[in-house]
Amino acid sequence: MSQLVFIAFQDNDNSRYMVEAIQEDNPDAEVQHQPAMIRIQAESRLEIKRETMEEKLGRDWDVQEMLIDVISIGGNVDEDDDHFILHWN
């Protein structure tokens, strides 16, 4: 049985940087562009790294900033100052 984790963002400028960073850190993730929403899903695990986001944005980035643009999440969350991970146990 497939255990997909996912995160869906509002389709805006901030989210486009996040999608680019997530794709770089998770090359097997599938990105779906829908009206006003971008959904990213992966098998079992999806990681968003602060370091990669800071490279894309060219500035410091706090993982909590991401939550402003999040619509929905599917999976267990493991979060600290350096990463946001979705996974299934």
Steps between C-alpha positions, in 0.01 A plus 500: 500500500628844407562746783519840338584807706405839360502871557283751315585869470316805372632575152691824562855637471612365841375152421677487166835532678395228744399268217835553328689424823285196580556357152875545541503317835242237396562413132239220504221727624207565268382860456141566399396851397130554559292818494639724778686206658824305464501149648822306551487132587754226552518140606538476882718813557531864395760738641521879488845626600567848635841510332355437154224757550754762606699430182188547284383815681843656551418580864447341840186289519310366800320169446189650663470752214385216277181447698356830376459345154405142597149384414523136609746236619483121488742307719670517836703816558855519632611862524790695645697814407673330206233286334134407461446131426178320410509122542297195591615282788 
